[in-house]
mmCIF file with all atom_site columns, C-alpha atoms in Angstrom:
data_model
loop_
_atom_site.group_PDB
_atom_site.id
_atom_site.type_symbol
_atom_site.label_atom_id
_atom_site.label_alt_id
_atom_site.label_comp_id
_atom_site.label_asym_id
_atom_site.label_entity_id
_atom_site.label_seq_id
_atom_site.pdbx_PDB_ins_code
_atom_site.Cartn_x
_atom_site.Cartn_y
_atom_site.Cartn_z
_atom_site.occupancy
_atom_site.B_iso_or_equiv
_atom_site.pdbx_formal_charge
_atom_site.auth_seq_id
_atom_site.auth_comp_id
_atom_site.auth_asym_id
_atom_site.auth_atom_id
_atom_site.pdbx_PDB_model_num
ATOM 1   C CA . MET A 1 1   ? -13.161 21.334  -9.438  1.00 0.00 ? 1   MET A CA 1
ATOM 2   C CA . LYS A 1 2   ? -9.952  21.587  -7.360  1.00 0.00 ? 2   LYS A CA 1
ATOM 3   C CA . ILE A 1 3   ? -10.658 17.873  -6.163  1.00 0.00 ? 3   ILE A CA 1
ATOM 4   C CA . LYS A 1 4   ? -11.174 16.660  -9.744  1.00 0.00 ? 4   LYS A CA 1
ATOM 5   C CA . ALA A 1 5   ? -7.669  18.380  -10.735 1.00 0.00 ? 5   ALA A CA 1
ATOM 6   C CA . LEU A 1 6   ? -6.029  16.794  -7.776  1.00 0.00 ? 6   LEU A CA 1
ATOM 7   C CA . LEU A 1 7   ? -7.519  13.378  -8.520  1.00 0.00 ? 7   LEU A CA 1
ATOM 8   C CA . LEU A 1 8   ? -6.523  13.599  -12.137 1.00 0.00 ? 8   LEU A CA 1
ATOM 9   C CA . SER A 1 9   ? -3.051  14.569  -11.209 1.00 0.00 ? 9   SER A CA 1
ATOM 10  C CA . THR A 1 10  ? -2.696  11.632  -8.787  1.00 0.00 ? 10  THR A CA 1
ATOM 11  C CA . VAL A 1 11  ? -3.950  9.170   -11.410 1.00 0.00 ? 11  VAL A CA 1
ATOM 12  C CA . MET A 1 12  ? -1.744  10.620  -14.109 1.00 0.00 ? 12  MET A CA 1
ATOM 13  C CA . ALA A 1 13  ? 1.381   10.503  -11.715 1.00 0.00 ? 13  ALA A CA 1
ATOM 14  C CA . ALA A 1 14  ? 0.673   6.850   -10.904 1.00 0.00 ? 14  ALA A CA 1
ATOM 15  C CA . ALA A 1 15  ? 0.190   6.031   -14.499 1.00 0.00 ? 15  ALA A CA 1
ATOM 16  C CA . LEU A 1 16  ? 3.560   7.717   -15.236 1.00 0.00 ? 16  LEU A CA 1
ATOM 17  C CA . LEU A 1 17  ? 5.280   5.853   -12.538 1.00 0.00 ? 17  LEU A CA 1
ATOM 18  C CA . ALA A 1 18  ? 3.768   2.630   -13.630 1.00 0.00 ? 18  ALA A CA 1
ATOM 19  C CA . GLY A 1 19  ? 4.604   2.711   -17.219 1.00 0.00 ? 19  GLY A CA 1
ATOM 20  C CA . CYS A 1 20  ? 2.307   2.112   -20.101 1.00 0.00 ? 20  CYS A CA 1
ATOM 21  C CA . ALA A 1 21  ? 1.993   -1.763  -20.046 1.00 0.00 ? 21  ALA A CA 1
ATOM 22  C CA . SER A 1 22  ? -0.645  -3.630  -18.071 1.00 0.00 ? 22  SER A CA 1
ATOM 23  C CA . LYS A 1 23  ? -0.929  -7.148  -17.412 1.00 0.00 ? 23  LYS A CA 1
ATOM 24  C CA . GLU A 1 24  ? -3.663  -8.860  -15.518 1.00 0.00 ? 24  GLU A CA 1
ATOM 25  C CA . ALA A 1 25  ? -3.373  -11.461 -12.734 1.00 0.00 ? 25  ALA A CA 1
ATOM 26  C CA . THR A 1 26  ? -2.318  -14.816 -13.863 1.00 0.00 ? 26  THR A CA 1
ATOM 27  C CA . LYS A 1 27  ? -3.261  -18.086 -12.452 1.00 0.00 ? 27  LYS A CA 1
ATOM 28  C CA . ASP A 1 28  ? -1.623  -21.550 -13.231 1.00 0.00 ? 28  ASP A CA 1
ATOM 29  C CA . THR A 1 29  ? -4.121  -23.974 -12.103 1.00 0.00 ? 29  THR A CA 1
ATOM 30  C CA . ALA A 1 30  ? -2.223  -26.971 -13.341 1.00 0.00 ? 30  ALA A CA 1
ATOM 31  C CA . LYS A 1 31  ? 0.777   -26.370 -11.139 1.00 0.00 ? 31  LYS A CA 1
ATOM 32  C CA . GLU A 1 32  ? -0.650  -24.450 -8.127  1.00 0.00 ? 32  GLU A CA 1
ATOM 33  C CA . PRO A 1 33  ? -4.335  -23.758 -7.966  1.00 0.00 ? 33  PRO A CA 1
ATOM 34  C CA . ALA A 1 34  ? -4.128  -22.065 -4.487  1.00 0.00 ? 34  ALA A CA 1
ATOM 35  C CA . LYS A 1 35  ? -1.515  -19.399 -5.499  1.00 0.00 ? 35  LYS A CA 1
ATOM 36  C CA . THR A 1 36  ? -2.383  -16.353 -7.524  1.00 0.00 ? 36  THR A CA 1
ATOM 37  C CA . THR A 1 37  ? 0.473   -14.094 -8.575  1.00 0.00 ? 37  THR A CA 1
ATOM 38  C CA . THR A 1 38  ? -0.136  -10.697 -10.101 1.00 0.00 ? 38  THR A CA 1
ATOM 39  C CA . ASP A 1 39  ? 2.749   -10.125 -12.772 1.00 0.00 ? 39  ASP A CA 1
ATOM 40  C CA . ALA A 1 40  ? 2.106   -6.413  -13.110 1.00 0.00 ? 40  ALA A CA 1
ATOM 41  C CA . VAL A 1 41  ? -0.727  -3.861  -12.755 1.00 0.00 ? 41  VAL A CA 1
ATOM 42  C CA . ALA A 1 42  ? 0.501   -0.617  -14.180 1.00 0.00 ? 42  ALA A CA 1
ATOM 43  C CA . SER A 1 43  ? -2.534  1.462   -13.254 1.00 0.00 ? 43  SER A CA 1
ATOM 44  C CA . ALA A 1 44  ? -3.695  2.923   -9.857  1.00 0.00 ? 44  ALA A CA 1
ATOM 45  C CA . SER A 1 45  ? -6.816  2.433   -7.874  1.00 0.00 ? 45  SER A CA 1
ATOM 46  C CA . VAL A 1 46  ? -7.966  5.888   -6.692  1.00 0.00 ? 46  VAL A CA 1
ATOM 47  C CA . THR A 1 47  ? -11.108 5.924   -4.566  1.00 0.00 ? 47  THR A CA 1
ATOM 48  C CA . ASP A 1 48  ? -13.083 7.484   -1.930  1.00 0.00 ? 48  ASP A CA 1
ATOM 49  C CA . ASN A 1 49  ? -14.956 4.375   -1.242  1.00 0.00 ? 49  ASN A CA 1
ATOM 50  C CA . VAL A 1 50  ? -13.827 2.100   1.704   1.00 0.00 ? 50  VAL A CA 1
ATOM 51  C CA . ASP A 1 51  ? -15.349 -0.925  0.135   1.00 0.00 ? 51  ASP A CA 1
ATOM 52  C CA . VAL A 1 52  ? -13.554 -0.394  -3.137  1.00 0.00 ? 52  VAL A CA 1
ATOM 53  C CA . PHE A 1 53  ? -10.419 0.355   -1.246  1.00 0.00 ? 53  PHE A CA 1
ATOM 54  C CA . ALA A 1 54  ? -10.624 -2.935  0.730   1.00 0.00 ? 54  ALA A CA 1
ATOM 55  C CA . LYS A 1 55  ? -11.117 -5.009  -2.301  1.00 0.00 ? 55  LYS A CA 1
ATOM 56  C CA . THR A 1 56  ? -8.377  -3.149  -4.208  1.00 0.00 ? 56  THR A CA 1
ATOM 57  C CA . ILE A 1 57  ? -5.758  -3.903  -1.572  1.00 0.00 ? 57  ILE A CA 1
ATOM 58  C CA . GLY A 1 58  ? -6.424  -7.731  -2.217  1.00 0.00 ? 58  GLY A CA 1
ATOM 59  C CA . LYS A 1 59  ? -4.418  -10.008 -4.288  1.00 0.00 ? 59  LYS A CA 1
ATOM 60  C CA . ASP A 1 60  ? -6.342  -9.163  -7.398  1.00 0.00 ? 60  ASP A CA 1
ATOM 61  C CA . GLY A 1 61  ? -6.078  -5.404  -6.849  1.00 0.00 ? 61  GLY A CA 1
ATOM 62  C CA . LYS A 1 62  ? -3.545  -2.580  -8.099  1.00 0.00 ? 62  LYS A CA 1
ATOM 63  C CA . TRP A 1 63  ? -0.057  -1.964  -7.257  1.00 0.00 ? 63  TRP A CA 1
ATOM 64  C CA . ILE A 1 64  ? -0.928  1.422   -5.853  1.00 0.00 ? 64  ILE A CA 1
ATOM 65  C CA . ILE A 1 65  ? -4.052  2.181   -3.911  1.00 0.00 ? 65  ILE A CA 1
ATOM 66  C CA . ALA A 1 66  ? -4.736  5.909   -3.306  1.00 0.00 ? 66  ALA A CA 1
ATOM 67  C CA . ALA A 1 67  ? -7.467  7.348   -1.056  1.00 0.00 ? 67  ALA A CA 1
ATOM 68  C CA . THR A 1 68  ? -9.051  10.752  -1.838  1.00 0.00 ? 68  THR A CA 1
ATOM 69  C CA . LYS A 1 69  ? -10.529 11.352  1.519   1.00 0.00 ? 69  LYS A CA 1
ATOM 70  C CA . ASP A 1 70  ? -10.539 9.801   5.045   1.00 0.00 ? 70  ASP A CA 1
ATOM 71  C CA . LEU A 1 71  ? -11.779 6.206   5.051   1.00 0.00 ? 71  LEU A CA 1
ATOM 72  C CA . THR A 1 72  ? -13.117 4.155   8.013   1.00 0.00 ? 72  THR A CA 1
ATOM 73  C CA . THR A 1 73  ? -14.221 0.563   8.287   1.00 0.00 ? 73  THR A CA 1
ATOM 74  C CA . ASP A 1 74  ? -14.959 -1.895  11.191  1.00 0.00 ? 74  ASP A CA 1
ATOM 75  C CA . LYS A 1 75  ? -13.434 -4.798  9.098   1.00 0.00 ? 75  LYS A CA 1
ATOM 76  C CA . ASP A 1 76  ? -9.915  -6.072  9.175   1.00 0.00 ? 76  ASP A CA 1
ATOM 77  C CA . LEU A 1 77  ? -7.882  -5.227  6.043   1.00 0.00 ? 77  LEU A CA 1
ATOM 78  C CA . VAL A 1 78  ? -5.313  -7.477  4.230   1.00 0.00 ? 78  VAL A CA 1
ATOM 79  C CA . LEU A 1 79  ? -2.809  -6.088  1.832   1.00 0.00 ? 79  LEU A CA 1
ATOM 80  C CA . GLU A 1 80  ? -1.777  -9.109  -0.222  1.00 0.00 ? 80  GLU A CA 1
ATOM 81  C CA . GLY A 1 81  ? -0.474  -10.139 -3.637  1.00 0.00 ? 81  GLY A CA 1
ATOM 82  C CA . GLU A 1 82  ? 2.801   -9.746  -5.383  1.00 0.00 ? 82  GLU A CA 1
ATOM 83  C CA . PHE A 1 83  ? 3.027   -6.635  -7.829  1.00 0.00 ? 83  PHE A CA 1
ATOM 84  C CA . LYS A 1 84  ? 5.392   -5.119  -10.220 1.00 0.00 ? 84  LYS A CA 1
ATOM 85  C CA . ASN A 1 85  ? 5.223   -1.250  -10.546 1.00 0.00 ? 85  ASN A CA 1
ATOM 86  C CA . GLY A 1 86  ? 6.296   -1.021  -14.137 1.00 0.00 ? 86  GLY A CA 1
ATOM 87  C CA . LYS A 1 87  ? 9.895   0.309   -13.282 1.00 0.00 ? 87  LYS A CA 1
ATOM 88  C CA . LYS A 1 88  ? 12.976  -1.522  -13.882 1.00 0.00 ? 88  LYS A CA 1
ATOM 89  C CA . ASP A 1 89  ? 16.133  -1.752  -11.664 1.00 0.00 ? 89  ASP A CA 1
ATOM 90  C CA . ALA A 1 90  ? 19.736  -1.420  -12.912 1.00 0.00 ? 90  ALA A CA 1
ATOM 91  C CA . ALA A 1 91  ? 19.793  -5.030  -14.224 1.00 0.00 ? 91  ALA A CA 1
ATOM 92  C CA . GLY A 1 92  ? 16.735  -4.430  -16.228 1.00 0.00 ? 92  GLY A CA 1
ATOM 93  C CA . LYS A 1 93  ? 14.425  -6.621  -13.914 1.00 0.00 ? 93  LYS A CA 1
ATOM 94  C CA . GLU A 1 94  ? 10.906  -5.177  -13.111 1.00 0.00 ? 94  GLU A CA 1
ATOM 95  C CA . THR A 1 95  ? 10.743  -4.093  -9.504  1.00 0.00 ? 95  THR A CA 1
ATOM 96  C CA . LEU A 1 96  ? 8.152   -5.233  -6.897  1.00 0.00 ? 96  LEU A CA 1
ATOM 97  C CA . GLN A 1 97  ? 6.270   -2.616  -5.065  1.00 0.00 ? 97  GLN A CA 1
ATOM 98  C CA . ARG A 1 98  ? 2.956   -2.069  -3.208  1.00 0.00 ? 98  ARG A CA 1
ATOM 99  C CA . LYS A 1 99  ? 1.944   1.285   -2.054  1.00 0.00 ? 99  LYS A CA 1
ATOM 100 C CA . ILE A 1 100 ? -1.005  2.507   0.044   1.00 0.00 ? 100 ILE A CA 1
ATOM 101 C CA . ALA A 1 101 ? -1.150  6.297   -0.867  1.00 0.00 ? 101 ALA A CA 1
ATOM 102 C CA . LEU A 1 102 ? -3.135  8.376   1.648   1.00 0.00 ? 102 LEU A CA 1
ATOM 103 C CA . TYR A 1 103 ? -2.536  11.617  -0.007  1.00 0.00 ? 103 TYR A CA 1
ATOM 104 C CA . THR A 1 104 ? -3.179  13.689  -3.037  1.00 0.00 ? 104 THR A CA 1
ATOM 105 C CA . GLN A 1 105 ? -0.568  15.546  -4.944  1.00 0.00 ? 105 GLN A CA 1
ATOM 106 C CA . ASP A 1 106 ? -0.078  18.316  -7.424  1.00 0.00 ? 106 ASP A CA 1
ATOM 107 C CA . GLU A 1 107 ? 1.518   18.062  -10.897 1.00 0.00 ? 107 GLU A CA 1
ATOM 108 C CA . ASN A 1 108 ? 4.954   18.830  -9.243  1.00 0.00 ? 108 ASN A CA 1
ATOM 109 C CA . HIS A 1 109 ? 4.562   15.807  -6.869  1.00 0.00 ? 109 HIS A CA 1
ATOM 110 C CA . LYS A 1 110 ? 3.936   18.080  -3.913  1.00 0.00 ? 110 LYS A CA 1
ATOM 111 C CA . VAL A 1 111 ? 1.587   16.516  -1.399  1.00 0.00 ? 111 VAL A CA 1
ATOM 112 C CA . THR A 1 112 ? -1.658  18.618  -1.255  1.00 0.00 ? 112 THR A CA 1
ATOM 113 C CA . ALA A 1 113 ? -3.755  16.672  1.198   1.00 0.00 ? 113 ALA A CA 1
ATOM 114 C CA . ARG A 1 114 ? -3.232  13.918  3.721   1.00 0.00 ? 114 ARG A CA 1
ATOM 115 C CA . PHE A 1 115 ? -5.917  11.197  4.786   1.00 0.00 ? 115 PHE A CA 1
ATOM 116 C CA . THR A 1 116 ? -6.615  8.809   7.507   1.00 0.00 ? 116 THR A CA 1
ATOM 117 C CA . LEU A 1 117 ? -7.510  5.158   7.090   1.00 0.00 ? 117 LEU A CA 1
ATOM 118 C CA . THR A 1 118 ? -9.169  3.736   10.101  1.00 0.00 ? 118 THR A CA 1
ATOM 119 C CA . ALA A 1 119 ? -9.598  -0.010  10.579  1.00 0.00 ? 119 ALA A CA 1
ATOM 120 C CA . PRO A 1 120 ? -9.133  -2.222  13.610  1.00 0.00 ? 120 PRO A CA 1
ATOM 121 C CA . LYS A 1 121 ? -6.074  -3.949  11.997  1.00 0.00 ? 121 LYS A CA 1
ATOM 122 C CA . ILE A 1 122 ? -4.265  -4.293  8.554   1.00 0.00 ? 122 ILE A CA 1
ATOM 123 C CA . THR A 1 123 ? -2.145  -7.103  7.835   1.00 0.00 ? 123 THR A CA 1
ATOM 124 C CA . ILE A 1 124 ? 0.710   -6.519  5.407   1.00 0.00 ? 124 ILE A CA 1
ATOM 125 C CA . LYS A 1 125 ? 1.406   -9.616  3.124   1.00 0.00 ? 125 LYS A CA 1
ATOM 126 C CA . SER A 1 126 ? 2.594   -7.987  0.000   1.00 0.00 ? 126 SER A CA 1
ATOM 127 C CA . PRO A 1 127 ? 6.322   -7.660  -0.495  1.00 0.00 ? 127 PRO A CA 1
ATOM 128 C CA . VAL A 1 128 ? 7.959   -4.244  -0.734  1.00 0.00 ? 128 VAL A CA 1
ATOM 129 C CA . ALA A 1 129 ? 4.908   -2.591  0.659   1.00 0.00 ? 129 ALA A CA 1
ATOM 130 C CA . SER A 1 130 ? 4.598   0.814   2.069   1.00 0.00 ? 130 SER A CA 1
ATOM 131 C CA . ILE A 1 131 ? 2.006   3.258   3.712   1.00 0.00 ? 131 ILE A CA 1
ATOM 132 C CA . GLN A 1 132 ? 2.798   6.739   2.503   1.00 0.00 ? 132 GLN A CA 1
ATOM 133 C CA . HIS A 1 133 ? 2.011   10.457  3.439   1.00 0.00 ? 133 HIS A CA 1
ATOM 134 C CA . GLY A 1 134 ? -0.967  9.781   5.752   1.00 0.00 ? 134 GLY A CA 1
ATOM 135 C CA . THR A 1 135 ? -2.233  8.108   8.888   1.00 0.00 ? 135 THR A CA 1
ATOM 136 C CA . PHE A 1 136 ? -3.186  4.517   9.561   1.00 0.00 ? 136 PHE A CA 1
ATOM 137 C CA . LYS A 1 137 ? -5.254  4.334   12.685  1.00 0.00 ? 137 LYS A CA 1
ATOM 138 C CA . GLY A 1 138 ? -5.324  0.801   13.938  1.00 0.00 ? 138 GLY A CA 1
ATOM 139 C CA . ASP A 1 139 ? -2.706  -2.010  14.585  1.00 0.00 ? 139 ASP A CA 1
ATOM 140 C CA . VAL A 1 140 ? -0.489  -3.005  11.723  1.00 0.00 ? 140 VAL A CA 1
ATOM 141 C CA . TYR A 1 141 ? 0.555   -6.802  11.531  1.00 0.00 ? 141 TYR A CA 1
ATOM 142 C CA . VAL A 1 142 ? 3.573   -7.239  9.253   1.00 0.00 ? 142 VAL A CA 1
ATOM 143 C CA . GLU A 1 143 ? 4.248   -10.659 7.549   1.00 0.00 ? 143 GLU A CA 1
ATOM 144 C CA . THR A 1 144 ? 6.888   -9.429  5.122   1.00 0.00 ? 144 THR A CA 1
ATOM 145 C CA . ASN A 1 145 ? 10.531  -8.472  5.644   1.00 0.00 ? 145 ASN A CA 1
ATOM 146 C CA . ASP A 1 146 ? 10.478  -5.264  3.782   1.00 0.00 ? 146 ASP A CA 1
ATOM 147 C CA . PHE A 1 147 ? 7.507   -3.203  5.067   1.00 0.00 ? 147 PHE A CA 1
ATOM 148 C CA . GLN A 1 148 ? 8.047   0.623   5.100   1.00 0.00 ? 148 GLN A CA 1
ATOM 149 C CA . LEU A 1 149 ? 6.414   3.951   6.217   1.00 0.00 ? 149 LEU A CA 1
ATOM 150 C CA . VAL A 1 150 ? 7.184   6.992   4.040   1.00 0.00 ? 150 VAL A CA 1
ATOM 151 C CA . ASP A 1 151 ? 6.190   10.183  5.752   1.00 0.00 ? 151 ASP A CA 1
ATOM 152 C CA . ALA A 1 152 ? 3.264   8.245   7.408   1.00 0.00 ? 152 ALA A CA 1
ATOM 153 C CA . THR A 1 153 ? 1.926   7.693   10.950  1.00 0.00 ? 153 THR A CA 1
ATOM 154 C CA . VAL A 1 154 ? 0.565   4.572   12.384  1.00 0.00 ? 154 VAL A CA 1
ATOM 155 C CA . ASP A 1 155 ? -1.692  5.525   15.227  1.00 0.00 ? 155 ASP A CA 1
ATOM 156 C CA . GLY A 1 156 ? -1.482  2.188   16.944  1.00 0.00 ? 156 GLY A CA 1
ATOM 157 C CA . ASN A 1 157 ? 0.951   -0.567  17.280  1.00 0.00 ? 157 ASN A CA 1
ATOM 158 C CA . ILE A 1 158 ? 3.037   -2.520  14.760  1.00 0.00 ? 158 ILE A CA 1
ATOM 159 C CA . TYR A 1 159 ? 3.332   -6.284  15.310  1.00 0.00 ? 159 TYR A CA 1
ATOM 160 C CA . PHE A 1 160 ? 6.000   -8.342  13.383  1.00 0.00 ? 160 PHE A CA 1
ATOM 161 C CA . LYS A 1 161 ? 5.649   -11.929 12.454  1.00 0.00 ? 161 LYS A CA 1
ATOM 162 C CA . ASP A 1 162 ? 9.251   -12.605 13.502  1.00 0.00 ? 162 ASP A CA 1
ATOM 163 C CA . ASP A 1 163 ? 12.571  -10.868 14.096  1.00 0.00 ? 163 ASP A CA 1
ATOM 164 C CA . ALA A 1 164 ? 13.318  -10.844 10.355  1.00 0.00 ? 164 ALA A CA 1
ATOM 165 C CA . ALA A 1 165 ? 10.134  -9.008  9.688   1.00 0.00 ? 165 ALA A CA 1
ATOM 166 C CA . LYS A 1 166 ? 11.072  -6.396  12.548  1.00 0.00 ? 166 LYS A CA 1
ATOM 167 C CA . ALA A 1 167 ? 14.729  -6.066  11.158  1.00 0.00 ? 167 ALA A CA 1
ATOM 168 C CA . GLY A 1 168 ? 13.597  -5.360  7.671   1.00 0.00 ? 168 GLY A CA 1
ATOM 169 C CA . PHE A 1 169 ? 10.967  -2.605  8.702   1.00 0.00 ? 169 PHE A CA 1
ATOM 170 C CA . LYS A 1 170 ? 12.085  0.905   7.712   1.00 0.00 ? 170 LYS A CA 1
ATOM 171 C CA . MET A 1 171 ? 10.560  4.344   8.403   1.00 0.00 ? 171 MET A CA 1
ATOM 172 C CA . ASP A 1 172 ? 11.969  7.710   7.368   1.00 0.00 ? 172 ASP A CA 1
ATOM 173 C CA . ALA A 1 173 ? 12.590  10.607  9.826   1.00 0.00 ? 173 ALA A CA 1
ATOM 174 C CA . THR A 1 174 ? 9.152   12.125  9.249   1.00 0.00 ? 174 THR A CA 1
ATOM 175 C CA . SER A 1 175 ? 7.114   8.851   9.947   1.00 0.00 ? 175 SER A CA 1
ATOM 176 C CA . LYS A 1 176 ? 6.139   7.920   13.483  1.00 0.00 ? 176 LYS A CA 1
ATOM 177 C CA . VAL A 1 177 ? 4.430   4.993   15.476  1.00 0.00 ? 177 VAL A CA 1
ATOM 178 C CA . THR A 1 178 ? 2.367   6.074   18.436  1.00 0.00 ? 178 THR A CA 1
ATOM 179 C CA . GLY A 1 179 ? 2.314   2.486   19.953  1.00 0.00 ? 179 GLY A CA 1
ATOM 180 C CA . LYS A 1 180 ? 4.591   -0.522  20.268  1.00 0.00 ? 180 LYS A CA 1
ATOM 181 C CA . GLN A 1 181 ? 6.810   -2.091  17.662  1.00 0.00 ? 181 GLN A CA 1
ATOM 182 C CA . GLU A 1 182 ? 7.278   -5.618  18.669  1.00 0.00 ? 182 GLU A CA 1
ATOM 183 C CA . VAL A 1 183 ? 7.406   -9.341  17.434  1.00 0.00 ? 183 VAL A CA 1
ATOM 184 C CA . LYS A 1 184 ? 4.248   -11.155 18.209  1.00 0.00 ? 184 LYS A CA 1
ATOM 185 C CA . LYS A 1 185 ? 4.115   -14.707 17.214  1.00 0.00 ? 185 LYS A CA 1
#
């Protein structure tokens, strides 16, 4: 029963953060058939299934992907797609964000449980992406200039596509990386 309450509070918090409107992925095949951009996905994907998790971090997934237990896969993962979180900045423009939430929280947004996602590697292609409040066990390959860790651990290395990706990387004081952080072209 406690798990259901935690899961419900996580879903409700994600929905509140995202706003009420939801737009599905759009594809302009006349102009660029190979590029799909998600305008906004206002709901979260909350799962305890690694296959669902792996699919939802793709370009047709959700802006926030939340695990409700430790997840392990022997496949490489790719976080891709451009998502708006439903919030607006000071200029009134919707903000981009992609979040891997490896935790549950209560109604006061206090973290109640932390989880570990284990994979050989994860490639970060989504702009303004973060891993929050849990552990990723494996190597992280960063292809964006604004990846961040928020109260999270990478139990492995972080490899950046170039100096700009490394310079744009941020992590707070409670985050840590057990391995190397280097540019790997």
